[in-house]
Short mmCIF file of C-alpha atoms in Angstrom, two decimals:
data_model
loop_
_atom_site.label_atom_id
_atom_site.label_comp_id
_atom_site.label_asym_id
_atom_site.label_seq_id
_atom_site.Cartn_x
_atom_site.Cartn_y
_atom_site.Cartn_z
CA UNK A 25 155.00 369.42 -7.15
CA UNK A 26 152.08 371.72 -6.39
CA UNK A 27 148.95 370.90 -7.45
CA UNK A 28 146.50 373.32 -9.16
CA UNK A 29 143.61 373.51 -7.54
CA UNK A 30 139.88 371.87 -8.77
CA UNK A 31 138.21 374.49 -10.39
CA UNK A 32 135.40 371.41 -11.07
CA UNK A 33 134.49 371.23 -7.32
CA UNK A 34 131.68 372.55 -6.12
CA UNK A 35 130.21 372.50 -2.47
CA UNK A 36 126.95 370.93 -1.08
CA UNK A 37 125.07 373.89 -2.06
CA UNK A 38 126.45 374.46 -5.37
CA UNK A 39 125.50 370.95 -6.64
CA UNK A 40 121.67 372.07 -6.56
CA UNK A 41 121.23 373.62 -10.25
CA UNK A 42 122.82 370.88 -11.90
CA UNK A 43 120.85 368.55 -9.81
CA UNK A 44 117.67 370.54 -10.42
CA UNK A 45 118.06 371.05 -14.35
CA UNK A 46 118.75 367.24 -14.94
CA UNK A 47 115.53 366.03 -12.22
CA UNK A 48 113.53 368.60 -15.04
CA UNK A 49 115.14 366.98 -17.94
CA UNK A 50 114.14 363.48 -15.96
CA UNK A 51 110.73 364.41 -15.72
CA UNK A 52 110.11 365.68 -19.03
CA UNK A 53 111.14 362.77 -20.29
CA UNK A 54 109.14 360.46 -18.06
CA UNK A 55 105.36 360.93 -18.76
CA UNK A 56 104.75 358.34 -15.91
CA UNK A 57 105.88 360.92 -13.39
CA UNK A 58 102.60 362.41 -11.45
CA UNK A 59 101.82 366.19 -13.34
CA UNK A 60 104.04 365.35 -15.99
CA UNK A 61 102.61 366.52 -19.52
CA UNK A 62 102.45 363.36 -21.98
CA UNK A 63 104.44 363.16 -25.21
CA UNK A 64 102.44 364.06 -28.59
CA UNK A 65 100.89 361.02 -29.99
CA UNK A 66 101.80 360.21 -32.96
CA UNK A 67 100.42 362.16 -36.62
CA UNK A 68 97.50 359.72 -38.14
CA UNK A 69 98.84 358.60 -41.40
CA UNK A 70 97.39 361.09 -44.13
CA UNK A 71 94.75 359.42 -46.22
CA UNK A 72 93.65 360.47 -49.68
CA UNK A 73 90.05 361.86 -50.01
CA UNK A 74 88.89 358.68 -52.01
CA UNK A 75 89.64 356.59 -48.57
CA UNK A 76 87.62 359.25 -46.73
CA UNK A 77 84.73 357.11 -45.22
CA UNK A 78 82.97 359.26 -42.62
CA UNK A 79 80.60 357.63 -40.66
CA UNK A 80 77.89 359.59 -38.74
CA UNK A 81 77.31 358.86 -34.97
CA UNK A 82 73.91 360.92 -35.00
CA UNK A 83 71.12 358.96 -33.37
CA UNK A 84 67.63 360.23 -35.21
CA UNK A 85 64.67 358.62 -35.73
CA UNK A 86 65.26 356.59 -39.30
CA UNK A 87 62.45 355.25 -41.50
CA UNK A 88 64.08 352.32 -44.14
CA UNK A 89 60.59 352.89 -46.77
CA UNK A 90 60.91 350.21 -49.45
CA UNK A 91 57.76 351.47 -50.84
CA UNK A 92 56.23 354.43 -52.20
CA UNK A 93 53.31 355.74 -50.15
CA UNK A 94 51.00 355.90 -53.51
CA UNK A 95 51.48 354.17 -57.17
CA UNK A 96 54.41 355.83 -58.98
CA UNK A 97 55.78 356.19 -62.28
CA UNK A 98 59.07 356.25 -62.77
CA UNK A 99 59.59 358.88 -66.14
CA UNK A 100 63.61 358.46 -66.14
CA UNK A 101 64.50 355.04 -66.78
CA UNK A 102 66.98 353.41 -69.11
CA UNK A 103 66.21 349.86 -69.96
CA UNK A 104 67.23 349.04 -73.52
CA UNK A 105 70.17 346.64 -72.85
CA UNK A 106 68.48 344.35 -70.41
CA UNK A 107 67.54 340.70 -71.09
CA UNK A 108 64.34 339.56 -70.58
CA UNK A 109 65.26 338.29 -67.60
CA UNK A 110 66.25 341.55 -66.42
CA UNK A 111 62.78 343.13 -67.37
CA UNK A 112 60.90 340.63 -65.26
CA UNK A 113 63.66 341.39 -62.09
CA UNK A 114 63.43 345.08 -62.95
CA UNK A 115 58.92 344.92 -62.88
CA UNK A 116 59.58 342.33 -59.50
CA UNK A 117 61.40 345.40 -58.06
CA UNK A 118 58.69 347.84 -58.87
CA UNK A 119 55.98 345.75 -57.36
CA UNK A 120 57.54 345.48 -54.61
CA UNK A 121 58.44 349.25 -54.14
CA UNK A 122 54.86 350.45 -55.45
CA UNK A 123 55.91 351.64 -58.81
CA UNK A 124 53.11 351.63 -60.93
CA UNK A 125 54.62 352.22 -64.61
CA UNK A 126 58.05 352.95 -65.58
CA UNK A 127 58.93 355.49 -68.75
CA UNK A 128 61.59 354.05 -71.02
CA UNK A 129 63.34 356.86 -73.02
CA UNK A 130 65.09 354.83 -75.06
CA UNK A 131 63.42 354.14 -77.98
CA UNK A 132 65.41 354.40 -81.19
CA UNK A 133 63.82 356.20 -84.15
CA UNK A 134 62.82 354.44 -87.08
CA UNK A 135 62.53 350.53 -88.22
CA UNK A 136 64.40 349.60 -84.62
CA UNK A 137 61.22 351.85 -82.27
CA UNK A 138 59.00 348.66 -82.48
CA UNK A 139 61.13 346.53 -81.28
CA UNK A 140 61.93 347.97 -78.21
CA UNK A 141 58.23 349.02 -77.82
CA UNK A 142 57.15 345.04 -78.16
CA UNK A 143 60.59 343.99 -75.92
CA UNK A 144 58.91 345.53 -72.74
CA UNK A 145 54.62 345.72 -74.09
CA UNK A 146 55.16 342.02 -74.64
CA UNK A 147 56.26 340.58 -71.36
CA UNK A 148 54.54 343.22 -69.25
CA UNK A 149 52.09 345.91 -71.05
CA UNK A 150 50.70 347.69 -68.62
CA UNK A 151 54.01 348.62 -67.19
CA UNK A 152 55.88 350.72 -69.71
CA UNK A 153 55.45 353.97 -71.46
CA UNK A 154 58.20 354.56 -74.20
CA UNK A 155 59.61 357.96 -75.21
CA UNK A 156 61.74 358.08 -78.58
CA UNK A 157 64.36 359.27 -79.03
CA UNK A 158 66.16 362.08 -81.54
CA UNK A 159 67.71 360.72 -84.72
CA UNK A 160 70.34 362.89 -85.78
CA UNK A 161 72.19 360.60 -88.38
CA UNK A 162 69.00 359.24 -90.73
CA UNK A 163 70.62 357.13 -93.18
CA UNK A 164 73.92 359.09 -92.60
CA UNK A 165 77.19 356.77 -91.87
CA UNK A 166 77.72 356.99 -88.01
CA UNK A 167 81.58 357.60 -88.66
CA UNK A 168 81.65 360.40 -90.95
CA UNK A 169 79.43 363.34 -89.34
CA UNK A 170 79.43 364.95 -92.98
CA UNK A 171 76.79 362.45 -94.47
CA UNK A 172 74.31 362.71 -90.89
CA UNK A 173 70.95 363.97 -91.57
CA UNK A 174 70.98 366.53 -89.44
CA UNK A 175 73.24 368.48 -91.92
CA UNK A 176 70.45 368.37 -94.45
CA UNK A 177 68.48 370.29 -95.82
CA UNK A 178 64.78 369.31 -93.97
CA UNK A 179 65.59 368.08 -91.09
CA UNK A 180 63.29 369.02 -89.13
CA UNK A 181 60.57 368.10 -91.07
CA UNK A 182 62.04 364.73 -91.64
CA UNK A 183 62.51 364.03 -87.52
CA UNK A 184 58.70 365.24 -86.98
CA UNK A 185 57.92 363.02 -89.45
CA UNK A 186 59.83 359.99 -87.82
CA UNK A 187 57.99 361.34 -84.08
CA UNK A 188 54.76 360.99 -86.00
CA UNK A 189 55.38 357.60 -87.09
CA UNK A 190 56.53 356.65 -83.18
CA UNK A 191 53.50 358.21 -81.98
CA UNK A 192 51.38 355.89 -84.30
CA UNK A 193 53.43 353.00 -83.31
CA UNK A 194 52.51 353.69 -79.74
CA UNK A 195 55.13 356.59 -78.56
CA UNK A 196 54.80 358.60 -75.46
CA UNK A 197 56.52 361.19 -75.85
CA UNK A 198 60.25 362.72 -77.06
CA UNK A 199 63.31 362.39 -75.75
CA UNK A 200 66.50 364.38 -75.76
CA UNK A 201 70.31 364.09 -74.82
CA UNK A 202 72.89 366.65 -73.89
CA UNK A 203 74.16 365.66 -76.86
CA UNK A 204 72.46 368.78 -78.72
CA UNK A 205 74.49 371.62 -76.95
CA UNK A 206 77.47 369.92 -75.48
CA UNK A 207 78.88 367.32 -77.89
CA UNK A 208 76.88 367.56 -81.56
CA UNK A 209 78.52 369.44 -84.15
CA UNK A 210 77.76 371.47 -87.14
CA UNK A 211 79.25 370.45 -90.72
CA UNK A 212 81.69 373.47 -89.97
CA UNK A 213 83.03 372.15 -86.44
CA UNK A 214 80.91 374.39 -84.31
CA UNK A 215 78.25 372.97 -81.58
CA UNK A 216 75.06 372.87 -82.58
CA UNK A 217 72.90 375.23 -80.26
CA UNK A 218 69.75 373.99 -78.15
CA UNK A 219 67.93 376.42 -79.76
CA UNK A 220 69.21 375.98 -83.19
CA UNK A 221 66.22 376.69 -85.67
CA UNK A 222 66.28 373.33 -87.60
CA UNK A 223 64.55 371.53 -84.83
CA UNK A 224 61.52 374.29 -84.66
CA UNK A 225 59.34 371.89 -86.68
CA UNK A 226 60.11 368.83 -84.46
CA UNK A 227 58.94 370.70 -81.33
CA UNK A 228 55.78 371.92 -83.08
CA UNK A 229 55.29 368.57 -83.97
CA UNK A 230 54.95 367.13 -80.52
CA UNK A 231 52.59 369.95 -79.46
CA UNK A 232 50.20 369.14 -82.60
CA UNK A 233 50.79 365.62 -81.30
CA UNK A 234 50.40 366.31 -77.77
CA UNK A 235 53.44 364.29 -75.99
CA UNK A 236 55.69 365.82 -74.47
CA UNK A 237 59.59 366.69 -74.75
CA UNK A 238 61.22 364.83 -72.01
CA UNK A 239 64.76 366.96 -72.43
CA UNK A 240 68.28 366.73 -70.59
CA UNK A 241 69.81 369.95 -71.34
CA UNK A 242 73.17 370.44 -69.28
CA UNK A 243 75.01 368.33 -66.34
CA UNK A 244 75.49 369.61 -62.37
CA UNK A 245 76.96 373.30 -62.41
CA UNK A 246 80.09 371.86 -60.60
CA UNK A 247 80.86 370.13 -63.99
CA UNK A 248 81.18 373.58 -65.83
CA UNK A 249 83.57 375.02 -63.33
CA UNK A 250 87.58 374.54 -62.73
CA UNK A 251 88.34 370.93 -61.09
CA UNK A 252 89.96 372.51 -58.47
CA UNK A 253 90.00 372.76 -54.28
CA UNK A 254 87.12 375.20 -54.80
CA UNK A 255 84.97 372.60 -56.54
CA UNK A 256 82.91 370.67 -54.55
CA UNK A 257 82.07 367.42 -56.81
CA UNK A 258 86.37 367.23 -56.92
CA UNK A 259 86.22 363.75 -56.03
CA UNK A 260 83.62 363.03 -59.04
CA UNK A 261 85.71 365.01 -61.69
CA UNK A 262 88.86 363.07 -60.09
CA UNK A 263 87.90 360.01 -60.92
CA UNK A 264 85.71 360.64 -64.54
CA UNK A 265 87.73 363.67 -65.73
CA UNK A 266 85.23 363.23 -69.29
CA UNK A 267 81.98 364.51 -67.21
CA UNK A 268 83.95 368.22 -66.93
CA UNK A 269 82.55 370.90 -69.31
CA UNK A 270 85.08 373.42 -68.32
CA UNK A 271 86.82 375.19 -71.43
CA UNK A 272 86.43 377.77 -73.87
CA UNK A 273 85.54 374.80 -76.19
CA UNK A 274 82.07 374.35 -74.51
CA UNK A 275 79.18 376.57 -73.45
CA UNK A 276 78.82 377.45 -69.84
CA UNK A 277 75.32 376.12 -67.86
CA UNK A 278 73.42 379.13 -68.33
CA UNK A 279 73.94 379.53 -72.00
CA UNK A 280 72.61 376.42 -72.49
CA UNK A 281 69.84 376.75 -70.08
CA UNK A 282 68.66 380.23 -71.59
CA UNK A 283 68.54 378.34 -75.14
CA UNK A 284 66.26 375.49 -74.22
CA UNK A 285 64.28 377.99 -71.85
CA UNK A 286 64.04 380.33 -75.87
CA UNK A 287 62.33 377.06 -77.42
CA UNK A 288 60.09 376.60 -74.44
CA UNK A 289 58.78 380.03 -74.95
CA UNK A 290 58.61 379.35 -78.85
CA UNK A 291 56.74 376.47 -78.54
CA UNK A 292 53.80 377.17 -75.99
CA UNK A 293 51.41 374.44 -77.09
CA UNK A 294 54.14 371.90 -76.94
CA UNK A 295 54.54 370.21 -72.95
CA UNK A 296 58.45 370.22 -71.84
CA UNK A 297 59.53 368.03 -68.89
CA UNK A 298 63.31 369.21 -68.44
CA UNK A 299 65.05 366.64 -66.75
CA UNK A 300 67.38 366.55 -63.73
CA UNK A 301 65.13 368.94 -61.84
CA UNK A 302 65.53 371.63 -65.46
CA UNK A 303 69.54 371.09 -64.77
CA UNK A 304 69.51 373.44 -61.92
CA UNK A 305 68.70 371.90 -58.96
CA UNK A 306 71.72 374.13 -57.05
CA UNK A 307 68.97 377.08 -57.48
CA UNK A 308 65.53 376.32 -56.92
CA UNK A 309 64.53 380.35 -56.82
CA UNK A 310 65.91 380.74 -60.19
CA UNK A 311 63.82 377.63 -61.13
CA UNK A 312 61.07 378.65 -59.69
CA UNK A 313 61.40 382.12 -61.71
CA UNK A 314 61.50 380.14 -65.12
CA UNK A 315 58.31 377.87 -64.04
CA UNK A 316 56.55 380.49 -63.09
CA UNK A 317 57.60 382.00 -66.83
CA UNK A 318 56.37 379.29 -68.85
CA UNK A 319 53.65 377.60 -68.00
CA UNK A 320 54.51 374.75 -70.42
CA UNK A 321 57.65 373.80 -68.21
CA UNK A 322 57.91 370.93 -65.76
CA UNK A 323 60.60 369.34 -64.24
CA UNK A 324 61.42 365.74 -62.86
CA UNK A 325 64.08 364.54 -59.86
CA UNK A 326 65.84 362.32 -61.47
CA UNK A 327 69.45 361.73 -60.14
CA UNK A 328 69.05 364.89 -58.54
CA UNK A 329 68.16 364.18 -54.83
CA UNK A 330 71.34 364.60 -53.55
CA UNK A 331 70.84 368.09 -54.51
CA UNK A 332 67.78 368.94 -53.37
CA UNK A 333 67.93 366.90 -50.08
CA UNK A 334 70.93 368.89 -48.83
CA UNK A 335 68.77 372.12 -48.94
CA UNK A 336 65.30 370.60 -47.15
CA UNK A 337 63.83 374.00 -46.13
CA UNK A 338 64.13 375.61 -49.74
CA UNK A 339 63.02 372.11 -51.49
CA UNK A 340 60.17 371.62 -49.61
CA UNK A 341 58.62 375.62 -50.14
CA UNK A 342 59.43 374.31 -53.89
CA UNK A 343 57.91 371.00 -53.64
CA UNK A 344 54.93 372.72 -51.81
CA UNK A 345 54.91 376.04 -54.50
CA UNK A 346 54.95 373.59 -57.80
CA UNK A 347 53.54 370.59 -56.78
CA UNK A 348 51.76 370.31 -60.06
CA UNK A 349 55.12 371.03 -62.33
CA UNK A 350 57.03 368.00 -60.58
CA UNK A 351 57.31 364.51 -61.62
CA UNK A 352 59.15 361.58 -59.82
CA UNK A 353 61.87 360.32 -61.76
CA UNK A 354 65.23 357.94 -60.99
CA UNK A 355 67.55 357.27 -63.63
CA UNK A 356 69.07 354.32 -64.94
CA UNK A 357 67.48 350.98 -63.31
CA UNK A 358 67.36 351.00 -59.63
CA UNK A 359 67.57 348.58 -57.03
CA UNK A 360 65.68 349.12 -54.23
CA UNK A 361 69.00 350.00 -52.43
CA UNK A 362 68.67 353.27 -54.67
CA UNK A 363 64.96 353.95 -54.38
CA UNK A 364 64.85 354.03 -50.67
CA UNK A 365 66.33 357.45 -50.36
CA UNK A 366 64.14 358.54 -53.14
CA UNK A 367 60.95 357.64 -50.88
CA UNK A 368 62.69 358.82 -47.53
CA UNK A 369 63.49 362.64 -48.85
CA UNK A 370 59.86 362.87 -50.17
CA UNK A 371 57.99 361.15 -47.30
CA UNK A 372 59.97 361.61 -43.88
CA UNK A 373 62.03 364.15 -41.90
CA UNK A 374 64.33 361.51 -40.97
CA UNK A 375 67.62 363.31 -40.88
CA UNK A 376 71.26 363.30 -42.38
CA UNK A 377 71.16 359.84 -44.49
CA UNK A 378 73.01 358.53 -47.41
CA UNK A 379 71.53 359.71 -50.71
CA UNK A 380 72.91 356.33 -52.48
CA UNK A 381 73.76 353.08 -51.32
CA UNK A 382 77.06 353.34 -52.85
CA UNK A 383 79.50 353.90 -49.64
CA UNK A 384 81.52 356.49 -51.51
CA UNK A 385 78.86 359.04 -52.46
CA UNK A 386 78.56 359.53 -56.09
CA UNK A 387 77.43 363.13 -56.29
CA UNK A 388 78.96 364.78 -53.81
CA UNK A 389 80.54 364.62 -50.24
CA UNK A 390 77.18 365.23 -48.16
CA UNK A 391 74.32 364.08 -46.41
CA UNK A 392 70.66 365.03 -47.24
CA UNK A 393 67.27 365.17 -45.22
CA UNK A 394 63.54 364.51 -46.04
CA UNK A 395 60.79 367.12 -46.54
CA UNK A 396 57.70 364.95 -45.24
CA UNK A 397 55.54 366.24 -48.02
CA UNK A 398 51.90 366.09 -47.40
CA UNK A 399 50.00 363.51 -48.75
CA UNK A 400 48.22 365.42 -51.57
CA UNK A 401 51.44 366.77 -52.91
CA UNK A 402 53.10 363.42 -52.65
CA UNK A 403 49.95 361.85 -54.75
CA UNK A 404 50.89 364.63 -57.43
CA UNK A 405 54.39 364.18 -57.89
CA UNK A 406 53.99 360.32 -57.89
CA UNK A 407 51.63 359.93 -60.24
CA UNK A 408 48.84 362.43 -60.45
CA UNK A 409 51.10 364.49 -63.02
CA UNK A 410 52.54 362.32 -64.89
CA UNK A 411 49.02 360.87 -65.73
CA UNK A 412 48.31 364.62 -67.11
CA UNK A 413 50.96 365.18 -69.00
CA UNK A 414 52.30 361.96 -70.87
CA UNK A 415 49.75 359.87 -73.05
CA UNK A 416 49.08 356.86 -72.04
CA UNK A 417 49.99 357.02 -68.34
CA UNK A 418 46.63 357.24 -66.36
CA UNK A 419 45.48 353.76 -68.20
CA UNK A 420 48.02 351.93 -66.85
CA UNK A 421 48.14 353.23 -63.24
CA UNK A 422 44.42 352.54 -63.32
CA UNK A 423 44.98 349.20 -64.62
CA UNK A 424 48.03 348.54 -61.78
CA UNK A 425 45.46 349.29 -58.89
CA UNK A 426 43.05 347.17 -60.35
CA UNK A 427 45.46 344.74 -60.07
CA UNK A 428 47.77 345.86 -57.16
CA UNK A 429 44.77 346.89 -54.63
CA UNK A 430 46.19 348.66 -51.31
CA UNK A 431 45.62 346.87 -47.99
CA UNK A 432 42.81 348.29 -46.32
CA UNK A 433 44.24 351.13 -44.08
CA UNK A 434 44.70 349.11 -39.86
CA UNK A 435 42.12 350.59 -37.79
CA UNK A 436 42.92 353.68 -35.42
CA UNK A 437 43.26 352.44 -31.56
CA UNK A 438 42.87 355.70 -29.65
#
């Protein structure tokens, strides 16, 4: 039988290709081997943007001030539901952070004003100023919007009335919601208008009275646009979808912005502190535009320093421009955890710090900076204003440093 030969068989020589492609396919799967290039490491696991914790490795100077530099008064602050207890913790905190007097603006109108009045006046009197608040439902039953007074005829006569009686009670001023413009409606379903007429004779009011309007108008601009990728508070309007004013159903910023700005200009005599740096802290220049339009404007900082901090050259040339239009303000009740980055943006350069002490950051996913603002603006916005413009004020920061003096200043070594 003849055999056929091997067509398989290959020489010495022949053997080298094979050879040579499997040592590559060796190598390339052996990252041990010297020049070889190592496998990808493996993908990070995708994480969703509310486990996002970044933590800076920047090494800058950092100054931790748990005290303001001068007596301060507080004008934003919410205290009605705390106990007694909570008062005196709340007054311990602003000892120890140099707060001077705190403005409560939320005193009910009518029978229920004294009470909160004598709730803080009682326990610590030369510590609170009280602001009260608009009554838009009188005798009206708070479930059917039909029967509130604010559908009736006078009104506005009726709600100066009421500020006149808080006023003689011991009042500092008026305060207002976003309520009017955002949520309160007419008797026909529409929303009522900032600069709805009714309300002319409450604002003349407090100029014949001479308090002030402490008024918060709108929300962050981010809140009137789409929650979508482009929106940079996403994370916010993730998890409290009820803050977003997007929708044919509501006004946008700006309309309601150019209807409190037509009863500032109404209403010259009467003193308005808008609130939440005038609800546009994301553009100082057009603030500055509407300050330098009515002279009767301020603005306070409240809950707005992780706006202003992320834009330190523009917020200090404001700070600097209309240091006698600002007023130091926080919000709710803060710990000292929360007023520390209050007193660091105003008094430092320290750089790139947390604007809250919550880890997540409330209001946005940034860092902000201080504007080291000298000391005669920083005397100004702490106190100096706020003594000018709401009754009542300068007594009590006089009566604080009689009773809180300042450590005499150490002596200078060199």
């Amino acid at each position: 039988m003849r055999l056929q030969p091997n067509t398989h068989a290959r020489t010495p020589g022949s053997l080298w290709p094979s050879a040579l492609a499997l040592g590559i396919c060796l190598m390339a799967g052996n990252s041990s081997l010297p020049g070889a290039e190592p496998a990808p490491p493996e993908r990070p696991r995708r994480i969703y943007l509310d486990e996002f914790r970044p933590t800076s490795v920047l090494k800058t100077p950092e100054h931790i001030l748990t005290r303001a530099k001068y007596p301060c008064v507080n004008v934003h602050t919410h205290p009605a539901t705390l106990t007694p207890q909570e008062i005196d913790e709340m007054v311990k905190v602003m000892d120890e952070a140099n707060i001077a007097v705190s403005v409560s603006l939320d005193g009910p109108a009518g029978p229920k004003f004294a009470g909160h009045l004598h709730q803080l006046h009682d326990r610590h009197p030369d510590r609170f100023v009280v602001f009260v608040r608009m009554d838009y439902i009188g005798r009206g039953d708070p479930r059917q919007p039909q029967t509130w007074d604010v559908h009736q005829p006078g009104f506005g006569l009726r709600m100066a009335d009421q500020l006149t009686e808080a006023v003689r009670q011991g009042a500092s001023g008026l305060k207002l919601l976003k309520d009017l413009g955002l949520y309160l409606k007419d008797a026909d379903g529409k929303l009522l208008k900032p600069d709805d007429p009714r309300f002319d004779p409450v604002w003349q009011r407090a100029g014949e009275l001479k308090v002030p309007v402490l008024w918060h108008c709108g929300d962050p601009l981010s809140f009137f646009n789409p929650i979508d990728e482009k929106n940079e508070r996403w994370e916010e309007l993730y998890r409290h979808p009820e803050w977003s004013f997007h929708g044919e159903q509501f006004p946008s910023l700006q309309e309601l912005i150019d209807a409190r700005n037509r009863v500032i200009a109404r209403h010259p005599d009467t003193t308005f502190i808008c609130a939440h740096m005038g609800d546009l802290p994301e553009d100082l220049l057009l603030l500055g535009k509407y300050l330098d339009q009515y002279p009767n404007m301020n603005v306070e900082i409240a809950a707005r320093v992780a706006e202003l901090g992320r834009q330190p050259y523009t917020a200090r040339r404001f700070f600097l421009k209309y240091a006698d239009r600002i007023l130091f303000g926080t919000d709710g009740i803060p710990p000292m955890t929360e007023l520390i980055p209050h007193f660091r943006f105003l008094e430092t350069w320290d750089e790139y710090f947390p604007y809250e002490d919550n880890p997540f950051p409330p209001q946005g996913l940034w860092n902000i900076y201080g504007i080291g603002l000298p000391d005669d603006v920083l005397k100004k916005v702490y106190h100096e204003n706020a003594e000018r413009i709401i009754p009542g004020v300068r007594k009590k920061v006089q009566a604080y440093q009689a009773a809180h003096p300042e450590p005499p200043a150490a002596p200078d070594k060199n």
